[in-house]
Amino acid sequence: PGEGRVLGVCEYKGLIYAWRNVVGSTSAKMFKTSASGWVEIALGRQLSFTNASVNVAEGQTLTQGGASGVIAKLILESGTLLSGTNTGRIIFATVTSVFAAGAATTSGGSLTVSGADTAITLLPDGHYETVVSNFSAGQDNAKMYGCDGVNNAFEFDGTTFAPIVTGMPTDAPDHITVHKQHLFLSFGYSLQFSS
């Protein structure tokens, strides 16, 4: 579905994934093959937080007043959960209502929401490169990693799409690869790799 050229293709866990601009080329979408044709991948929503307590975890429901959502991925960007002094992002498949700045809780702990949750979207006209790698134990833990020169790099596990924020002024890497258990991203003449 969409218009223009196919922006990239990846085989992951026996399925073919592809990216293409929507009609009007205002954004791009991710699709996968199915018995009934191409199916759009819902990219979900993300929420920035600070000061999450040690017991906040994936699979728990985060609640703030009428807003709630199951934590699909918890991403620490600084600090540790053990210290309670940290920053990061939460990825949700869906949320009920809208989160706002302030305290929020799960069954295990609490955190401070930095602002409203936002839909994860893709800008149009990227050129997608992907690599599939397993950075953890377990036979079925391989994930798809990608970049397109226009959007943040990302991690995808077949269900949850999680943008990778690097802190670069223009955070849209051109190339991606994996070498000796490190994820490498290039930004023009700059090369960065994960710890």
PDB file of C-alpha atoms in Angstrom:
ATOM      1  CA  PRO A   1       0.000   0.000   0.000  1.00  0.00           C
ATOM      2  CA  GLY A   2       1.041   3.623  -0.491  1.00  0.00           C
ATOM      3  CA  GLU A   3       2.845   5.413  -3.305  1.00  0.00           C
ATOM      4  CA  GLY A   4       6.294   5.751  -4.807  1.00  0.00           C
ATOM      5  CA  ARG A   5       9.175   3.340  -4.501  1.00  0.00           C
ATOM      6  CA  VAL A   6       9.570   0.696  -1.822  1.00  0.00           C
ATOM      7  CA  LEU A   7      11.865   2.272   0.788  1.00  0.00           C
ATOM      8  CA  GLY A   8      13.354  -0.947   2.144  1.00  0.00           C
ATOM      9  CA  VAL A   9      12.751  -4.659   2.737  1.00  0.00           C
ATOM     10  CA  CYS A  10      13.792  -7.061   5.517  1.00  0.00           C
ATOM     11  CA  GLU A  11      13.219 -10.760   6.160  1.00  0.00           C
ATOM     12  CA  TYR A  12      12.717 -11.355   9.879  1.00  0.00           C
ATOM     13  CA  LYS A  13      11.468 -14.512  11.621  1.00  0.00           C
ATOM     14  CA  GLY A  14      10.134 -15.946   8.361  1.00  0.00           C
ATOM     15  CA  LEU A  15       8.155 -12.858   7.342  1.00  0.00           C
ATOM     16  CA  ILE A  16       8.933 -10.099   4.845  1.00  0.00           C
ATOM     17  CA  TYR A  17       8.701  -6.515   6.124  1.00  0.00           C
ATOM     18  CA  ALA A  18       8.728  -3.421   3.904  1.00  0.00           C
ATOM     19  CA  TRP A  19       8.424   0.369   4.144  1.00  0.00           C
ATOM     20  CA  ARG A  20       6.675   2.746   1.762  1.00  0.00           C
ATOM     21  CA  ASN A  21       5.333   6.307   1.787  1.00  0.00           C
ATOM     22  CA  VAL A  22       1.610   6.811   2.321  1.00  0.00           C
ATOM     23  CA  VAL A  23      -0.436   8.359  -0.490  1.00  0.00           C
ATOM     24  CA  GLY A  24       0.530  12.041  -0.453  1.00  0.00           C
ATOM     25  CA  SER A  25       4.013  11.191   0.892  1.00  0.00           C
ATOM     26  CA  THR A  26       3.429  12.921   4.237  1.00  0.00           C
ATOM     27  CA  SER A  27       4.747   9.947   6.221  1.00  0.00           C
ATOM     28  CA  ALA A  28       5.971   6.376   5.785  1.00  0.00           C
ATOM     29  CA  LYS A  29       4.477   3.131   7.061  1.00  0.00           C
ATOM     30  CA  MET A  30       5.895  -0.296   7.916  1.00  0.00           C
ATOM     31  CA  PHE A  31       4.146  -3.401   6.569  1.00  0.00           C
ATOM     32  CA  LYS A  32       4.481  -7.188   6.807  1.00  0.00           C
ATOM     33  CA  THR A  33       3.321  -9.998   4.575  1.00  0.00           C
ATOM     34  CA  SER A  34       0.318 -12.102   5.537  1.00  0.00           C
ATOM     35  CA  ALA A  35      -2.048 -14.617   3.919  1.00  0.00           C
ATOM     36  CA  SER A  36      -4.350 -11.698   3.044  1.00  0.00           C
ATOM     37  CA  GLY A  37      -1.623  -9.400   1.660  1.00  0.00           C
ATOM     38  CA  TRP A  38       0.363  -6.557   3.192  1.00  0.00           C
ATOM     39  CA  VAL A  39      -0.633  -5.602   6.759  1.00  0.00           C
ATOM     40  CA  GLU A  40       0.386  -2.303   8.376  1.00  0.00           C
ATOM     41  CA  ILE A  41       2.474  -2.541  11.566  1.00  0.00           C
ATOM     42  CA  ALA A  42       1.103  -0.350  14.363  1.00  0.00           C
ATOM     43  CA  LEU A  43       4.140   1.538  15.711  1.00  0.00           C
ATOM     44  CA  GLY A  44       2.557   2.402  19.060  1.00  0.00           C
ATOM     45  CA  ARG A  45       3.170   5.349  21.364  1.00  0.00           C
ATOM     46  CA  GLN A  46       6.072   6.558  23.499  1.00  0.00           C
ATOM     47  CA  LEU A  47       6.323   8.457  26.755  1.00  0.00           C
ATOM     48  CA  SER A  48       9.344  10.120  28.386  1.00  0.00           C
ATOM     49  CA  PHE A  49       9.881   9.703  32.125  1.00  0.00           C
ATOM     50  CA  THR A  50      12.248  10.469  35.007  1.00  0.00           C
ATOM     51  CA  ASN A  51      12.917   8.857  38.387  1.00  0.00           C
ATOM     52  CA  ALA A  52      11.394   5.414  37.794  1.00  0.00           C
ATOM     53  CA  SER A  53      11.604   3.198  40.856  1.00  0.00           C
ATOM     54  CA  VAL A  54      13.365  -0.171  40.754  1.00  0.00           C
ATOM     55  CA  ASN A  55      10.156  -2.224  40.504  1.00  0.00           C
ATOM     56  CA  VAL A  56       8.764  -0.565  37.350  1.00  0.00           C
ATOM     57  CA  ALA A  57       8.926  -3.245  34.634  1.00  0.00           C
ATOM     58  CA  GLU A  58       7.767  -4.313  31.189  1.00  0.00           C
ATOM     59  CA  GLY A  59       4.359  -5.994  31.220  1.00  0.00           C
ATOM     60  CA  GLN A  60       3.029  -3.785  34.028  1.00  0.00           C
ATOM     61  CA  THR A  61       0.228  -1.270  33.466  1.00  0.00           C
ATOM     62  CA  LEU A  62       1.216   2.366  33.967  1.00  0.00           C
ATOM     63  CA  THR A  63      -1.652   4.474  35.327  1.00  0.00           C
ATOM     64  CA  GLN A  64      -2.140   8.213  35.780  1.00  0.00           C
ATOM     65  CA  GLY A  65      -5.715   9.324  36.480  1.00  0.00           C
ATOM     66  CA  GLY A  66      -7.773   8.080  33.503  1.00  0.00           C
ATOM     67  CA  ALA A  67      -4.694   7.354  31.382  1.00  0.00           C
ATOM     68  CA  SER A  68      -3.236   3.861  31.291  1.00  0.00           C
ATOM     69  CA  GLY A  69      -1.193   1.550  29.107  1.00  0.00           C
ATOM     70  CA  VAL A  70       0.750  -1.710  29.339  1.00  0.00           C
ATOM     71  CA  ILE A  71       4.528  -1.134  29.228  1.00  0.00           C
ATOM     72  CA  ALA A  72       5.736  -2.982  26.094  1.00  0.00           C
ATOM     73  CA  LYS A  73       9.324  -1.708  26.409  1.00  0.00           C
ATOM     74  CA  LEU A  74      11.137   0.236  29.134  1.00  0.00           C
ATOM     75  CA  ILE A  75      14.184   2.106  27.800  1.00  0.00           C
ATOM     76  CA  LEU A  76      16.673   3.655  30.243  1.00  0.00           C
ATOM     77  CA  GLU A  77      18.623   6.559  28.729  1.00  0.00           C
ATOM     78  CA  SER A  78      20.514   7.627  31.850  1.00  0.00           C
ATOM     79  CA  GLY A  79      20.930   6.448  35.436  1.00  0.00           C
ATOM     80  CA  THR A  80      19.696   3.147  36.854  1.00  0.00           C
ATOM     81  CA  LEU A  81      16.412   1.778  38.155  1.00  0.00           C
ATOM     82  CA  LEU A  82      18.184   0.724  41.351  1.00  0.00           C
ATOM     83  CA  SER A  83      19.181   4.323  42.147  1.00  0.00           C
ATOM     84  CA  GLY A  84      15.739   5.748  41.308  1.00  0.00           C
ATOM     85  CA  THR A  85      17.522   8.605  39.526  1.00  0.00           C
ATOM     86  CA  ASN A  86      17.105   8.066  35.808  1.00  0.00           C
ATOM     87  CA  THR A  87      15.544   9.181  32.551  1.00  0.00           C
ATOM     88  CA  GLY A  88      14.072   7.142  29.752  1.00  0.00           C
ATOM     89  CA  ARG A  89      11.133   6.270  27.557  1.00  0.00           C
ATOM     90  CA  ILE A  90       8.264   3.811  27.693  1.00  0.00           C
ATOM     91  CA  ILE A  91       6.824   2.228  24.552  1.00  0.00           C
ATOM     92  CA  PHE A  92       3.119   1.273  24.564  1.00  0.00           C
ATOM     93  CA  ALA A  93       1.149  -0.623  21.920  1.00  0.00           C
ATOM     94  CA  THR A  94      -1.881   1.516  22.852  1.00  0.00           C
ATOM     95  CA  VAL A  95      -2.964   3.814  25.662  1.00  0.00           C
ATOM     96  CA  THR A  96      -6.290   4.773  27.178  1.00  0.00           C
ATOM     97  CA  SER A  97      -6.680   8.566  27.345  1.00  0.00           C
ATOM     98  CA  VAL A  98      -3.521  10.754  27.344  1.00  0.00           C
ATOM     99  CA  PHE A  99      -0.709  10.953  29.895  1.00  0.00           C
ATOM    100  CA  ALA A 100       0.478  14.369  31.135  1.00  0.00           C
ATOM    101  CA  ALA A 101       3.460  15.634  33.136  1.00  0.00           C
ATOM    102  CA  GLY A 102       3.327  14.377  36.724  1.00  0.00           C
ATOM    103  CA  ALA A 103       3.384  11.252  38.873  1.00  0.00           C
ATOM    104  CA  ALA A 104       2.275   7.864  37.537  1.00  0.00           C
ATOM    105  CA  THR A 105       2.252   4.386  39.088  1.00  0.00           C
ATOM    106  CA  THR A 106       2.405   0.693  38.224  1.00  0.00           C
ATOM    107  CA  SER A 107       1.669  -2.334  40.391  1.00  0.00           C
ATOM    108  CA  GLY A 108       5.400  -2.419  41.167  1.00  0.00           C
ATOM    109  CA  GLY A 109       6.458   1.196  41.542  1.00  0.00           C
ATOM    110  CA  SER A 110       6.225   4.788  40.384  1.00  0.00           C
ATOM    111  CA  LEU A 111       7.824   7.326  38.045  1.00  0.00           C
ATOM    112  CA  THR A 112       7.431  10.913  36.911  1.00  0.00           C
ATOM    113  CA  VAL A 113       5.967  11.455  33.445  1.00  0.00           C
ATOM    114  CA  SER A 114       7.800  14.232  31.553  1.00  0.00           C
ATOM    115  CA  GLY A 115       4.914  15.184  29.233  1.00  0.00           C
ATOM    116  CA  ALA A 116       2.172  13.800  27.006  1.00  0.00           C
ATOM    117  CA  ASP A 117       2.624  10.466  25.257  1.00  0.00           C
ATOM    118  CA  THR A 118       3.095  10.751  21.496  1.00  0.00           C
ATOM    119  CA  ALA A 119       2.418   8.512  18.520  1.00  0.00           C
ATOM    120  CA  ILE A 120       5.518   6.935  16.950  1.00  0.00           C
ATOM    121  CA  THR A 121       5.562   8.030  13.322  1.00  0.00           C
ATOM    122  CA  LEU A 122       7.971   7.802  10.394  1.00  0.00           C
ATOM    123  CA  LEU A 123       8.929  10.708   8.168  1.00  0.00           C
ATOM    124  CA  PRO A 124       8.729   9.905   4.433  1.00  0.00           C
ATOM    125  CA  ASP A 125      11.447   9.169   1.860  1.00  0.00           C
ATOM    126  CA  GLY A 126      13.956   7.250   3.977  1.00  0.00           C
ATOM    127  CA  HIS A 127      16.198   4.512   2.572  1.00  0.00           C
ATOM    128  CA  TYR A 128      15.904   1.620   5.021  1.00  0.00           C
ATOM    129  CA  GLU A 129      18.854  -0.576   5.958  1.00  0.00           C
ATOM    130  CA  THR A 130      18.304  -3.378   8.465  1.00  0.00           C
ATOM    131  CA  VAL A 131      20.246  -6.035  10.332  1.00  0.00           C
ATOM    132  CA  VAL A 132      18.929  -8.898  12.463  1.00  0.00           C
ATOM    133  CA  SER A 133      20.936  -9.748  15.559  1.00  0.00           C
ATOM    134  CA  ASN A 134      20.646 -11.402  18.960  1.00  0.00           C
ATOM    135  CA  PHE A 135      22.252  -9.433  21.814  1.00  0.00           C
ATOM    136  CA  SER A 136      20.873 -11.652  24.590  1.00  0.00           C
ATOM    137  CA  ALA A 137      20.660 -15.287  25.551  1.00  0.00           C
ATOM    138  CA  GLY A 138      17.867 -17.395  24.162  1.00  0.00           C
ATOM    139  CA  GLN A 139      17.296 -18.906  20.764  1.00  0.00           C
ATOM    140  CA  ASP A 140      14.321 -16.693  19.848  1.00  0.00           C
ATOM    141  CA  ASN A 141      15.689 -13.306  21.013  1.00  0.00           C
ATOM    142  CA  ALA A 142      16.916 -12.005  17.649  1.00  0.00           C
ATOM    143  CA  LYS A 143      15.606  -8.526  16.861  1.00  0.00           C
ATOM    144  CA  MET A 144      15.502  -6.361  13.771  1.00  0.00           C
ATOM    145  CA  TYR A 145      17.530  -3.131  13.905  1.00  0.00           C
ATOM    146  CA  GLY A 146      17.240  -0.467  11.234  1.00  0.00           C
ATOM    147  CA  CYS A 147      17.855   3.071  10.076  1.00  0.00           C
ATOM    148  CA  ASP A 148      16.863   5.151   7.067  1.00  0.00           C
ATOM    149  CA  GLY A 149      18.803   8.457   7.120  1.00  0.00           C
ATOM    150  CA  VAL A 150      15.612  10.388   7.958  1.00  0.00           C
ATOM    151  CA  ASN A 151      14.242   8.975  11.251  1.00  0.00           C
ATOM    152  CA  ASN A 152      15.736   7.604  14.477  1.00  0.00           C
ATOM    153  CA  ALA A 153      17.271   4.149  14.263  1.00  0.00           C
ATOM    154  CA  PHE A 154      14.956   1.476  15.670  1.00  0.00           C
ATOM    155  CA  GLU A 155      14.649  -1.948  17.280  1.00  0.00           C
ATOM    156  CA  PHE A 156      11.739  -4.252  16.394  1.00  0.00           C
ATOM    157  CA  ASP A 157      10.946  -7.621  17.983  1.00  0.00           C
ATOM    158  CA  GLY A 158       8.006  -8.601  15.770  1.00  0.00           C
ATOM    159  CA  THR A 159       5.553  -6.767  18.031  1.00  0.00           C
ATOM    160  CA  THR A 160       7.144  -3.663  19.575  1.00  0.00           C
ATOM    161  CA  PHE A 161       8.760  -0.909  17.486  1.00  0.00           C
ATOM    162  CA  ALA A 162      11.188   1.128  19.634  1.00  0.00           C
ATOM    163  CA  PRO A 163      13.032   4.189  18.284  1.00  0.00           C
ATOM    164  CA  ILE A 164      16.697   4.358  19.360  1.00  0.00           C
ATOM    165  CA  VAL A 165      17.629   7.855  20.575  1.00  0.00           C
ATOM    166  CA  THR A 166      21.388   8.504  20.376  1.00  0.00           C
ATOM    167  CA  GLY A 167      21.628  12.172  21.364  1.00  0.00           C
ATOM    168  CA  MET A 168      23.096  13.265  18.020  1.00  0.00           C
ATOM    169  CA  PRO A 169      21.957  16.766  16.963  1.00  0.00           C
ATOM    170  CA  THR A 170      20.402  15.252  13.816  1.00  0.00           C
ATOM    171  CA  ASP A 171      19.477  11.817  15.096  1.00  0.00           C
ATOM    172  CA  ALA A 172      18.918  10.057  11.769  1.00  0.00           C
ATOM    173  CA  PRO A 173      21.713   7.546  11.069  1.00  0.00           C
ATOM    174  CA  ASP A 174      22.576   6.658   7.468  1.00  0.00           C
ATOM    175  CA  HIS A 175      23.944   3.124   7.912  1.00  0.00           C
ATOM    176  CA  ILE A 176      23.719   0.284  10.424  1.00  0.00           C
ATOM    177  CA  THR A 177      25.540  -2.967  11.124  1.00  0.00           C
ATOM    178  CA  VAL A 178      26.454  -5.350  13.940  1.00  0.00           C
ATOM    179  CA  HIS A 179      30.021  -6.374  14.729  1.00  0.00           C
ATOM    180  CA  LYS A 180      31.305  -8.354  17.744  1.00  0.00           C
ATOM    181  CA  GLN A 181      28.079  -7.864  19.723  1.00  0.00           C
ATOM    182  CA  HIS A 182      27.955  -4.088  19.161  1.00  0.00           C
ATOM    183  CA  LEU A 183      25.379  -2.162  17.133  1.00  0.00           C
ATOM    184  CA  PHE A 184      27.100   0.382  14.858  1.00  0.00           C
ATOM    185  CA  LEU A 185      25.415   3.495  13.432  1.00  0.00           C
ATOM    186  CA  SER A 186      26.933   6.037  11.061  1.00  0.00           C
ATOM    187  CA  PHE A 187      25.999   9.722  10.890  1.00  0.00           C
ATOM    188  CA  GLY A 188      27.859  11.203   7.938  1.00  0.00           C
ATOM    189  CA  TYR A 189      31.515  10.993   9.049  1.00  0.00           C
ATOM    190  CA  SER A 190      30.659   9.984  12.641  1.00  0.00           C
ATOM    191  CA  LEU A 191      30.542   6.326  13.690  1.00  0.00           C
ATOM    192  CA  GLN A 192      28.875   5.320  16.961  1.00  0.00           C
ATOM    193  CA  PHE A 193      28.528   1.912  18.568  1.00  0.00           C
ATOM    194  CA  SER A 194      26.612   0.513  21.513  1.00  0.00           C
ATOM    195  CA  SER A 195      28.187  -0.544  24.803  1.00  0.00           C
TER     196      SER A 195
END
